[in-house]
């Protein structure tokens, strides 16, 4: 099992990262988050953020991907699914196994996405996941918000000043 932390990524040591995991360049993994892949692999794209108590679990044997410029907010849960670029999984949302979440989507607060659901690009899911709307250009907005937050956190050295971090490179 190998954890790869790419250049510029910041991964807190008090996050739980296990299995074959690649953390993309410039990404932030906050304390108490869980990224676990006992049999498969998880690839988190560049400049993405996994916030406190978020859980990303690959229970399958394939590769699970979280896109670039994506935010997994506090307490969300994502299992064995694919999440596109510029997507926001809001606080306490749950993406069940086998889902494909497109680019530029928002999965609302506490929304539970049923297993094997395909969410088209630029879709906002809210209330009970049966309510949705399409918002064009949402991906650009989401990515900008993610990058702005990452830039703020890194410029103020908030993680590195308050938490021990993994070094860039491979960890076994």
mmCIF file of C-alpha atoms in Angstrom:
data_model
loop_
_atom_site.group_PDB
_atom_site.id
_atom_site.type_symbol
_atom_site.label_atom_id
_atom_site.label_comp_id
_atom_site.label_asym_id
_atom_site.label_seq_id
_atom_site.Cartn_x
_atom_site.Cartn_y
_atom_site.Cartn_z
ATOM 1 C CA UNK A 1 0.000 0.000 0.000
ATOM 2 C CA UNK A 2 1.450 3.362 -1.051
ATOM 3 C CA UNK A 3 0.400 6.938 -0.353
ATOM 4 C CA UNK A 4 1.732 9.466 -2.884
ATOM 5 C CA UNK A 5 1.690 13.156 -1.950
ATOM 6 C CA UNK A 6 2.408 15.258 -5.032
ATOM 7 C CA UNK A 7 4.275 18.590 -5.058
ATOM 8 C CA UNK A 8 2.530 21.386 -3.190
ATOM 9 C CA UNK A 9 -0.082 19.139 -1.569
ATOM 10 C CA UNK A 10 -0.579 19.439 2.186
ATOM 11 C CA UNK A 11 -1.804 16.341 4.013
ATOM 12 C CA UNK A 12 -2.235 16.534 7.770
ATOM 13 C CA UNK A 13 -0.745 13.596 9.647
ATOM 14 C CA UNK A 14 -3.830 13.401 11.859
ATOM 15 C CA UNK A 15 -5.929 12.653 8.792
ATOM 16 C CA UNK A 16 -6.347 8.913 8.253
ATOM 17 C CA UNK A 17 -4.962 7.975 4.825
ATOM 18 C CA UNK A 18 -4.644 4.243 4.098
ATOM 19 C CA UNK A 19 -4.224 2.031 1.050
ATOM 20 C CA UNK A 20 -3.173 3.098 -2.439
ATOM 21 C CA UNK A 21 -3.874 6.818 -2.514
ATOM 22 C CA UNK A 22 -2.565 9.630 -4.719
ATOM 23 C CA UNK A 23 -3.039 13.206 -3.473
ATOM 24 C CA UNK A 24 -2.754 15.637 -6.407
ATOM 25 C CA UNK A 25 -0.502 18.682 -6.481
ATOM 26 C CA UNK A 26 -1.701 21.642 -4.472
ATOM 27 C CA UNK A 27 -4.476 19.687 -2.731
ATOM 28 C CA UNK A 28 -5.275 20.077 0.969
ATOM 29 C CA UNK A 29 -6.287 17.200 3.245
ATOM 30 C CA UNK A 30 -7.540 18.544 6.564
ATOM 31 C CA UNK A 31 -7.181 16.887 9.983
ATOM 32 C CA UNK A 32 -9.608 14.113 10.993
ATOM 33 C CA UNK A 33 -10.582 13.388 7.393
ATOM 34 C CA UNK A 34 -10.497 9.730 6.279
ATOM 35 C CA UNK A 35 -9.273 8.496 2.889
ATOM 36 C CA UNK A 36 -9.268 4.712 2.732
ATOM 37 C CA UNK A 37 -8.774 2.188 -0.058
ATOM 38 C CA UNK A 38 -8.005 -1.301 1.270
ATOM 39 C CA UNK A 39 -8.180 -3.092 -2.113
ATOM 40 C CA UNK A 40 -8.372 -0.513 -4.901
ATOM 41 C CA UNK A 41 -6.929 2.944 -5.442
ATOM 42 C CA UNK A 42 -8.070 6.533 -4.824
ATOM 43 C CA UNK A 43 -6.789 9.414 -6.952
ATOM 44 C CA UNK A 44 -7.546 12.950 -5.779
ATOM 45 C CA UNK A 45 -6.959 15.581 -8.475
ATOM 46 C CA UNK A 46 -4.902 18.738 -8.201
ATOM 47 C CA UNK A 47 -5.950 21.689 -6.028
ATOM 48 C CA UNK A 48 -8.806 19.798 -4.377
ATOM 49 C CA UNK A 49 -9.739 19.976 -0.726
ATOM 50 C CA UNK A 50 -10.952 17.342 1.736
ATOM 51 C CA UNK A 51 -12.212 19.025 4.896
ATOM 52 C CA UNK A 52 -12.479 17.834 8.497
ATOM 53 C CA UNK A 53 -14.378 14.592 9.162
ATOM 54 C CA UNK A 54 -14.990 13.999 5.443
ATOM 55 C CA UNK A 55 -14.739 10.319 4.477
ATOM 56 C CA UNK A 56 -13.662 9.027 1.072
ATOM 57 C CA UNK A 57 -13.718 5.243 0.913
ATOM 58 C CA UNK A 58 -13.077 2.919 -1.991
ATOM 59 C CA UNK A 59 -14.535 -0.446 -1.016
ATOM 60 C CA UNK A 60 -13.989 -1.900 -4.502
ATOM 61 C CA UNK A 61 -10.907 -3.084 -6.371
ATOM 62 C CA UNK A 62 -10.847 -0.450 -9.137
ATOM 63 C CA UNK A 63 -9.721 3.168 -9.117
ATOM 64 C CA UNK A 64 -11.923 5.802 -7.511
ATOM 65 C CA UNK A 65 -11.333 9.380 -8.668
ATOM 66 C CA UNK A 66 -12.055 12.758 -7.138
ATOM 67 C CA UNK A 67 -11.575 15.493 -9.741
ATOM 68 C CA UNK A 68 -9.373 18.561 -9.703
ATOM 69 C CA UNK A 69 -10.692 21.709 -8.046
ATOM 70 C CA UNK A 70 -13.204 19.670 -6.041
ATOM 71 C CA UNK A 71 -14.242 20.314 -2.441
ATOM 72 C CA UNK A 72 -15.381 17.563 -0.063
ATOM 73 C CA UNK A 73 -16.853 19.544 2.809
ATOM 74 C CA UNK A 74 -17.034 18.779 6.520
ATOM 75 C CA UNK A 75 -18.549 15.402 7.369
ATOM 76 C CA UNK A 76 -19.435 14.337 3.827
ATOM 77 C CA UNK A 77 -19.167 10.669 2.828
ATOM 78 C CA UNK A 78 -18.216 9.346 -0.621
ATOM 79 C CA UNK A 79 -18.022 5.606 -1.284
ATOM 80 C CA UNK A 80 -16.600 3.921 -4.397
ATOM 81 C CA UNK A 81 -17.835 6.602 -6.763
ATOM 82 C CA UNK A 82 -16.398 8.964 -9.362
ATOM 83 C CA UNK A 83 -16.552 12.715 -8.767
ATOM 84 C CA UNK A 84 -15.780 15.150 -11.589
ATOM 85 C CA UNK A 85 -13.739 18.347 -11.694
ATOM 86 C CA UNK A 86 -14.979 21.516 -10.004
ATOM 87 C CA UNK A 87 -17.608 19.739 -7.911
ATOM 88 C CA UNK A 88 -18.635 20.545 -4.355
ATOM 89 C CA UNK A 89 -19.896 17.808 -2.045
ATOM 90 C CA UNK A 90 -21.400 19.891 0.737
ATOM 91 C CA UNK A 91 -21.405 19.255 4.480
ATOM 92 C CA UNK A 92 -22.796 15.898 5.582
ATOM 93 C CA UNK A 93 -23.828 14.936 2.045
ATOM 94 C CA UNK A 94 -23.562 11.235 1.211
ATOM 95 C CA UNK A 95 -22.594 9.820 -2.196
ATOM 96 C CA UNK A 96 -23.288 6.094 -2.121
ATOM 97 C CA UNK A 97 -21.393 3.384 -4.006
ATOM 98 C CA UNK A 98 -21.358 3.274 -7.780
ATOM 99 C CA UNK A 99 -22.339 6.902 -8.401
ATOM 100 C CA UNK A 100 -20.881 9.044 -11.163
ATOM 101 C CA UNK A 101 -20.983 12.732 -10.285
ATOM 102 C CA UNK A 102 -20.231 14.974 -13.276
ATOM 103 C CA UNK A 103 -18.089 18.080 -13.564
ATOM 104 C CA UNK A 104 -19.214 21.318 -11.924
ATOM 105 C CA UNK A 105 -21.893 19.774 -9.708
ATOM 106 C CA UNK A 106 -23.075 20.635 -6.216
ATOM 107 C CA UNK A 107 -24.405 17.920 -3.921
ATOM 108 C CA UNK A 108 -26.304 19.885 -1.288
ATOM 109 C CA UNK A 109 -26.052 19.808 2.477
ATOM 110 C CA UNK A 110 -27.219 16.453 3.915
ATOM 111 C CA UNK A 111 -28.321 15.191 0.483
ATOM 112 C CA UNK A 112 -27.996 11.429 0.047
ATOM 113 C CA UNK A 113 -27.319 10.282 -3.517
ATOM 114 C CA UNK A 114 -28.732 6.763 -4.055
ATOM 115 C CA UNK A 115 -26.333 4.007 -5.172
ATOM 116 C CA UNK A 116 -25.434 3.875 -8.893
ATOM 117 C CA UNK A 117 -26.864 7.323 -9.653
ATOM 118 C CA UNK A 118 -25.437 9.279 -12.587
ATOM 119 C CA UNK A 119 -25.485 13.032 -11.975
ATOM 120 C CA UNK A 120 -24.963 15.030 -15.212
ATOM 121 C CA UNK A 121 -22.462 17.885 -15.455
ATOM 122 C CA UNK A 122 -23.481 21.229 -13.884
ATOM 123 C CA UNK A 123 -26.260 19.722 -11.766
ATOM 124 C CA UNK A 124 -27.219 20.933 -8.306
ATOM 125 C CA UNK A 125 -28.927 18.321 -6.104
ATOM 126 C CA UNK A 126 -30.840 19.582 -3.090
ATOM 127 C CA UNK A 127 -33.405 18.497 -0.493
ATOM 128 C CA UNK A 128 -33.846 14.734 -0.960
ATOM 129 C CA UNK A 129 -31.712 14.325 -4.132
ATOM 130 C CA UNK A 130 -34.836 14.102 -6.288
ATOM 131 C CA UNK A 131 -34.768 17.893 -6.583
ATOM 132 C CA UNK A 132 -32.237 19.226 -9.044
ATOM 133 C CA UNK A 133 -31.490 22.022 -11.413
ATOM 134 C CA UNK A 134 -28.850 22.689 -14.028
ATOM 135 C CA UNK A 135 -26.616 25.734 -13.742
ATOM 136 C CA UNK A 136 -24.227 26.407 -16.628
ATOM 137 C CA UNK A 137 -20.728 27.648 -15.825
ATOM 138 C CA UNK A 138 -21.047 26.208 -12.306
ATOM 139 C CA UNK A 139 -17.786 24.285 -12.676
ATOM 140 C CA UNK A 140 -15.740 27.448 -13.243
ATOM 141 C CA UNK A 141 -17.347 29.103 -10.217
ATOM 142 C CA UNK A 142 -16.800 26.050 -8.002
ATOM 143 C CA UNK A 143 -13.179 25.670 -9.087
ATOM 144 C CA UNK A 144 -12.482 29.357 -8.461
ATOM 145 C CA UNK A 145 -14.011 29.130 -4.968
ATOM 146 C CA UNK A 146 -11.915 26.035 -4.205
ATOM 147 C CA UNK A 147 -8.701 27.600 -5.512
ATOM 148 C CA UNK A 148 -9.356 30.862 -3.633
ATOM 149 C CA UNK A 149 -9.851 28.955 -0.370
ATOM 150 C CA UNK A 150 -6.736 26.832 -0.929
ATOM 151 C CA UNK A 151 -4.712 29.954 -1.781
ATOM 152 C CA UNK A 152 -5.916 31.651 1.416
ATOM 153 C CA UNK A 153 -5.120 28.631 3.625
ATOM 154 C CA UNK A 154 -1.667 28.131 2.088
ATOM 155 C CA UNK A 155 -0.761 31.848 2.061
ATOM 156 C CA UNK A 156 -1.570 32.107 5.777
ATOM 157 C CA UNK A 157 0.196 28.764 6.415
ATOM 158 C CA UNK A 158 -2.811 27.640 8.447
ATOM 159 C CA UNK A 159 -2.269 23.898 8.104
ATOM 160 C CA UNK A 160 1.505 23.811 8.274
ATOM 161 C CA UNK A 161 1.586 26.147 11.298
ATOM 162 C CA UNK A 162 -0.873 24.088 13.316
ATOM 163 C CA UNK A 163 -0.483 20.471 12.125
ATOM 164 C CA UNK A 164 2.247 18.015 11.235
ATOM 165 C CA UNK A 165 2.152 17.286 7.502
ATOM 166 C CA UNK A 166 3.232 14.394 5.303
ATOM 167 C CA UNK A 167 6.304 15.160 3.225
ATOM 168 C CA UNK A 168 5.950 15.263 -0.563
ATOM 169 C CA UNK A 169 6.715 11.860 -2.104
ATOM 170 C CA UNK A 170 5.798 8.203 -1.531
ATOM 171 C CA UNK A 171 4.881 6.792 1.863
ATOM 172 C CA UNK A 172 4.509 3.089 2.555
#
